Amino acid sequence: MLDKTVENSKQKSGSEKRLKFVELAENRTKNAIKMIKVIAKLANKNAYEYTETDVKKIVKALTKEVDALEARMMSTGGKDEVDFKL
C-alpha cells in the first residue's frame, strides 16, 4: 500500500508540470540574459583589450548553445557539452 502512495505522490498532473516548467523557464531565462549582459560588459575598451576574432568566438559559442537549446526543446536532439576557448 505504501508503494502505491509513493507512486501517486510522484505523479504530477499536466497543469502542475506546466506550472513548474513556466517557473523554471522564466527564472533560468532571466538568469541566462543577466549572464549575457555580464559578458557584454567586457565591451569596455578602457578596461579590456580584445579583438574582433574574440568577439566572433564568443558570439559563435553563445549562438551554438542557443541553437542546441532550440533543437533539444523541439525534440530533434542536442548535447549538454560546454566547450569554449578564446
CSV table of N, CA and C in Angstrom, one decimal:
chain,number,residue,atom,x,y,z
A,1,MET,N,0.8,-1.2,0.0
A,1,MET,CA,0.0,0.0,0.0
A,1,MET,C,0.9,1.2,0.0
A,2,LEU,N,1.9,1.2,0.8
A,2,LEU,CA,2.8,2.4,0.9
A,2,LEU,C,3.4,2.7,-0.5
A,3,ASP,N,3.8,1.6,-1.2
A,3,ASP,CA,4.4,1.8,-2.6
A,3,ASP,C,3.5,2.6,-3.5
A,4,LYS,N,2.2,2.3,-3.4
A,4,LYS,CA,1.2,2.9,-4.3
A,4,LYS,C,1.1,4.4,-3.9
A,5,THR,N,1.1,4.7,-2.6
A,5,THR,CA,1.1,6.1,-2.1
A,5,THR,C,2.3,6.9,-2.6
A,6,VAL,N,3.4,6.3,-2.6
A,6,VAL,CA,4.7,7.0,-3.0
A,6,VAL,C,4.6,7.2,-4.5
A,7,GLU,N,4.1,6.2,-5.3
A,7,GLU,CA,3.9,6.3,-6.7
A,7,GLU,C,3.0,7.4,-7.1
A,8,ASN,N,1.8,7.5,-6.4
A,8,ASN,CA,0.9,8.6,-6.7
A,8,ASN,C,1.4,10.0,-6.3
A,9,SER,N,2.2,10.1,-5.3
A,9,SER,CA,2.8,11.4,-4.9
A,9,SER,C,3.9,11.8,-5.9
A,10,LYS,N,4.5,10.9,-6.7
A,10,LYS,CA,5.5,11.2,-7.6
A,10,LYS,C,4.9,11.6,-9.0
A,11,GLN,N,3.6,11.2,-9.2
A,11,GLN,CA,2.9,11.6,-10.4
A,11,GLN,C,2.4,13.0,-10.3
A,12,LYS,N,2.7,13.8,-11.3
A,12,LYS,CA,2.2,15.2,-11.3
A,12,LYS,C,1.2,15.3,-12.5
A,13,SER,N,0.2,16.2,-12.3
A,13,SER,CA,-0.8,16.4,-13.3
A,13,SER,C,-0.1,17.3,-14.4
A,14,GLY,N,-0.7,17.4,-15.5
A,14,GLY,CA,-0.3,18.2,-16.6
A,14,GLY,C,-0.2,19.7,-16.2
A,15,SER,N,-1.1,20.2,-15.4
A,15,SER,CA,-1.1,21.6,-15.0
A,15,SER,C,0.0,21.8,-14.0
A,16,GLU,N,0.3,20.9,-13.2
A,16,GLU,CA,1.4,21.0,-12.2
A,16,GLU,C,2.8,21.0,-13.0
A,17,LYS,N,2.9,20.2,-14.0
A,17,LYS,CA,4.1,20.1,-14.8
A,17,LYS,C,4.3,21.4,-15.5
A,18,ARG,N,3.2,21.9,-16.1
A,18,ARG,CA,3.2,23.2,-16.8
A,18,ARG,C,3.6,24.4,-15.9
A,19,LEU,N,3.1,24.4,-14.7
A,19,LEU,CA,3.4,25.5,-13.8
A,19,LEU,C,4.9,25.4,-13.4
A,20,LYS,N,5.4,24.2,-13.2
A,20,LYS,CA,6.8,24.0,-12.8
A,20,LYS,C,7.7,24.4,-14.0
A,21,PHE,N,7.3,24.0,-15.2
A,21,PHE,CA,8.1,24.4,-16.4
A,21,PHE,C,8.1,25.9,-16.5
A,22,VAL,N,7.0,26.6,-16.4
A,22,VAL,CA,6.9,28.1,-16.6
A,22,VAL,C,7.8,28.7,-15.5
A,23,GLU,N,7.7,28.3,-14.3
A,23,GLU,CA,8.5,28.8,-13.2
A,23,GLU,C,10.0,28.7,-13.5
A,24,LEU,N,10.4,27.5,-13.8
A,24,LEU,CA,11.8,27.2,-14.1
A,24,LEU,C,12.3,27.9,-15.3
A,25,ALA,N,11.5,27.9,-16.4
A,25,ALA,CA,11.9,28.5,-17.7
A,25,ALA,C,12.1,30.0,-17.5
A,26,GLU,N,11.2,30.7,-16.8
A,26,GLU,CA,11.3,32.1,-16.6
A,26,GLU,C,12.5,32.4,-15.8
A,27,ASN,N,12.7,31.7,-14.7
A,27,ASN,CA,13.9,32.0,-13.9
A,27,ASN,C,15.2,31.8,-14.6
A,28,ARG,N,15.3,30.6,-15.3
A,28,ARG,CA,16.5,30.3,-16.0
A,28,ARG,C,16.8,31.2,-17.1
A,29,THR,N,15.8,31.6,-17.9
A,29,THR,CA,15.9,32.5,-19.0
A,29,THR,C,16.4,33.9,-18.5
A,30,LYS,N,15.8,34.3,-17.4
A,30,LYS,CA,16.2,35.6,-16.8
A,30,LYS,C,17.7,35.6,-16.4
A,31,ASN,N,18.1,34.4,-15.8
A,31,ASN,CA,19.5,34.3,-15.4
A,31,ASN,C,20.4,34.2,-16.6
A,32,ALA,N,20.0,33.6,-17.6
A,32,ALA,CA,20.9,33.5,-18.8
A,32,ALA,C,21.0,34.9,-19.4
A,33,ILE,N,19.9,35.7,-19.5
A,33,ILE,CA,20.0,37.0,-20.0
A,33,ILE,C,20.9,37.9,-19.2
A,34,LYS,N,20.8,37.7,-17.9
A,34,LYS,CA,21.7,38.5,-17.0
A,34,LYS,C,23.2,38.2,-17.2
A,35,MET,N,23.5,36.9,-17.4
A,35,MET,CA,24.8,36.5,-17.7
A,35,MET,C,25.3,37.0,-19.0
A,36,ILE,N,24.5,37.0,-20.0
A,36,ILE,CA,24.9,37.6,-21.3
A,36,ILE,C,25.2,39.1,-21.1
A,37,LYS,N,24.4,39.8,-20.3
A,37,LYS,CA,24.7,41.2,-20.0
A,37,LYS,C,26.0,41.4,-19.3
A,38,VAL,N,26.4,40.4,-18.5
A,38,VAL,CA,27.7,40.5,-17.8
A,38,VAL,C,28.8,40.3,-18.8
A,39,ILE,N,28.6,39.4,-19.8
A,39,ILE,CA,29.6,39.2,-20.8
A,39,ILE,C,29.7,40.5,-21.6
A,40,ALA,N,28.6,41.2,-21.9
A,40,ALA,CA,28.6,42.4,-22.7
A,40,ALA,C,29.4,43.5,-22.0
A,41,LYS,N,29.5,43.5,-20.7
A,41,LYS,CA,30.3,44.5,-20.0
A,41,LYS,C,31.8,44.4,-20.4
A,42,LEU,N,32.2,43.3,-21.0
A,42,LEU,CA,33.6,43.2,-21.4
A,42,LEU,C,33.8,44.1,-22.6
A,43,ALA,N,32.8,44.7,-23.2
A,43,ALA,CA,33.0,45.7,-24.3
A,43,ALA,C,33.7,47.0,-23.9
A,44,ASN,N,33.9,47.2,-22.6
A,44,ASN,CA,34.5,48.4,-22.1
A,44,ASN,C,36.0,48.4,-22.5
A,45,LYS,N,36.3,49.1,-23.6
A,45,LYS,CA,37.7,49.1,-24.2
A,45,LYS,C,38.6,49.9,-23.3
A,46,ASN,N,38.1,50.6,-22.3
A,46,ASN,CA,39.0,51.3,-21.4
A,46,ASN,C,39.6,50.3,-20.3
A,47,ALA,N,38.9,49.2,-20.1
A,47,ALA,CA,39.2,48.2,-19.1
A,47,ALA,C,39.8,46.9,-19.7
A,48,TYR,N,39.4,46.6,-21.0
A,48,TYR,CA,39.8,45.4,-21.6
A,48,TYR,C,40.3,45.6,-23.0
A,49,GLU,N,41.1,44.6,-23.4
A,49,GLU,CA,41.6,44.6,-24.8
A,49,GLU,C,41.2,43.3,-25.5
A,50,TYR,N,40.5,43.4,-26.6
A,50,TYR,CA,40.1,42.2,-27.3
A,50,TYR,C,40.0,42.5,-28.8
A,51,THR,N,39.9,41.4,-29.5
A,51,THR,CA,39.9,41.6,-31.0
A,51,THR,C,38.5,41.2,-31.5
A,52,GLU,N,38.3,41.5,-32.8
A,52,GLU,CA,37.0,41.2,-33.4
A,52,GLU,C,36.9,39.7,-33.5
A,53,THR,N,38.0,39.0,-33.6
A,53,THR,CA,38.0,37.5,-33.6
A,53,THR,C,37.5,37.0,-32.2
A,54,ASP,N,37.9,37.6,-31.1
A,54,ASP,CA,37.5,37.2,-29.8
A,54,ASP,C,35.9,37.4,-29.7
A,55,VAL,N,35.5,38.5,-30.2
A,55,VAL,CA,34.0,38.8,-30.2
A,55,VAL,C,33.3,37.7,-31.0
A,56,LYS,N,33.8,37.4,-32.2
A,56,LYS,CA,33.1,36.4,-33.0
A,56,LYS,C,33.1,35.1,-32.3
A,57,LYS,N,34.1,34.7,-31.6
A,57,LYS,CA,34.2,33.4,-31.0
A,57,LYS,C,33.1,33.4,-29.8
A,58,ILE,N,33.0,34.4,-29.1
A,58,ILE,CA,32.0,34.5,-28.0
A,58,ILE,C,30.6,34.4,-28.6
A,59,VAL,N,30.3,35.2,-29.6
A,59,VAL,CA,29.0,35.2,-30.2
A,59,VAL,C,28.7,33.8,-30.8
A,60,LYS,N,29.7,33.2,-31.5
A,60,LYS,CA,29.5,31.9,-32.1
A,60,LYS,C,29.2,30.8,-31.0
A,61,ALA,N,29.9,30.9,-29.9
A,61,ALA,CA,29.7,29.9,-28.8
A,61,ALA,C,28.3,30.1,-28.2
A,62,LEU,N,27.9,31.3,-28.0
A,62,LEU,CA,26.5,31.5,-27.5
A,62,LEU,C,25.5,31.1,-28.4
A,63,THR,N,25.7,31.5,-29.7
A,63,THR,CA,24.7,31.1,-30.7
A,63,THR,C,24.6,29.6,-30.9
A,64,LYS,N,25.7,28.9,-30.8
A,64,LYS,CA,25.7,27.4,-30.8
A,64,LYS,C,24.9,26.8,-29.7
A,65,GLU,N,25.0,27.4,-28.5
A,65,GLU,CA,24.3,26.9,-27.4
A,65,GLU,C,22.8,27.2,-27.5
A,66,VAL,N,22.4,28.4,-28.0
A,66,VAL,CA,21.0,28.7,-28.2
A,66,VAL,C,20.4,27.8,-29.3
A,67,ASP,N,21.2,27.5,-30.3
A,67,ASP,CA,20.7,26.5,-31.4
A,67,ASP,C,20.5,25.1,-30.8
A,68,ALA,N,21.5,24.7,-29.9
A,68,ALA,CA,21.3,23.4,-29.3
A,68,ALA,C,20.1,23.4,-28.4
A,69,LEU,N,19.9,24.5,-27.7
A,69,LEU,CA,18.7,24.6,-26.8
A,69,LEU,C,17.4,24.4,-27.6
A,70,GLU,N,17.4,25.1,-28.7
A,70,GLU,CA,16.2,25.0,-29.6
A,70,GLU,C,16.0,23.6,-30.1
A,71,ALA,N,17.1,23.0,-30.6
A,71,ALA,CA,17.0,21.6,-31.1
A,71,ALA,C,16.5,20.6,-30.0
A,72,ARG,N,17.0,20.8,-28.8
A,72,ARG,CA,16.6,19.9,-27.8
A,72,ARG,C,15.2,20.1,-27.4
A,73,MET,N,14.8,21.3,-27.3
A,73,MET,CA,13.4,21.6,-26.9
A,73,MET,C,12.4,21.2,-28.0
A,74,MET,N,12.9,21.2,-29.2
A,74,MET,CA,12.0,20.7,-30.3
A,74,MET,C,12.1,19.2,-30.6
A,75,SER,N,12.8,18.5,-29.7
A,75,SER,CA,12.9,17.1,-29.7
A,75,SER,C,13.7,16.6,-30.9
A,76,THR,N,14.7,17.3,-31.4
A,76,THR,CA,15.5,16.9,-32.5
A,76,THR,C,16.9,16.6,-32.1
A,77,GLY,N,17.1,16.5,-30.8
A,77,GLY,CA,18.5,16.2,-30.3
A,77,GLY,C,19.1,17.4,-29.6
A,78,GLY,N,20.4,17.4,-29.6
A,78,GLY,CA,21.2,18.4,-28.9
A,78,GLY,C,22.1,17.7,-27.9
A,79,LYS,N,23.1,18.5,-27.4
A,79,LYS,CA,24.0,18.0,-26.4
A,79,LYS,C,24.2,18.9,-25.2
A,80,ASP,N,24.7,18.3,-24.2
A,80,ASP,CA,24.9,19.0,-22.9
A,80,ASP,C,26.3,19.5,-22.8
A,81,GLU,N,27.2,19.3,-23.7
A,81,GLU,CA,28.6,19.6,-23.6
A,81,GLU,C,28.8,21.2,-23.8
A,82,VAL,N,29.6,21.7,-22.9
A,82,VAL,CA,30.0,23.1,-23.0
A,82,VAL,C,31.5,23.2,-23.3
A,83,ASP,N,31.8,23.7,-24.5
A,83,ASP,CA,33.2,23.8,-24.9
A,83,ASP,C,33.5,25.2,-25.4
A,84,PHE,N,34.3,25.9,-24.8
A,84,PHE,CA,34.6,27.3,-25.2
A,84,PHE,C,36.0,27.7,-24.8
A,85,LYS,N,36.8,28.2,-25.8
A,85,LYS,CA,38.1,28.8,-25.5
A,85,LYS,C,38.3,29.9,-26.5
A,86,LEU,N,39.0,31.0,-26.1
A,86,LEU,CA,39.3,32.1,-27.0
A,86,LEU,C,40.5,31.7,-27.7
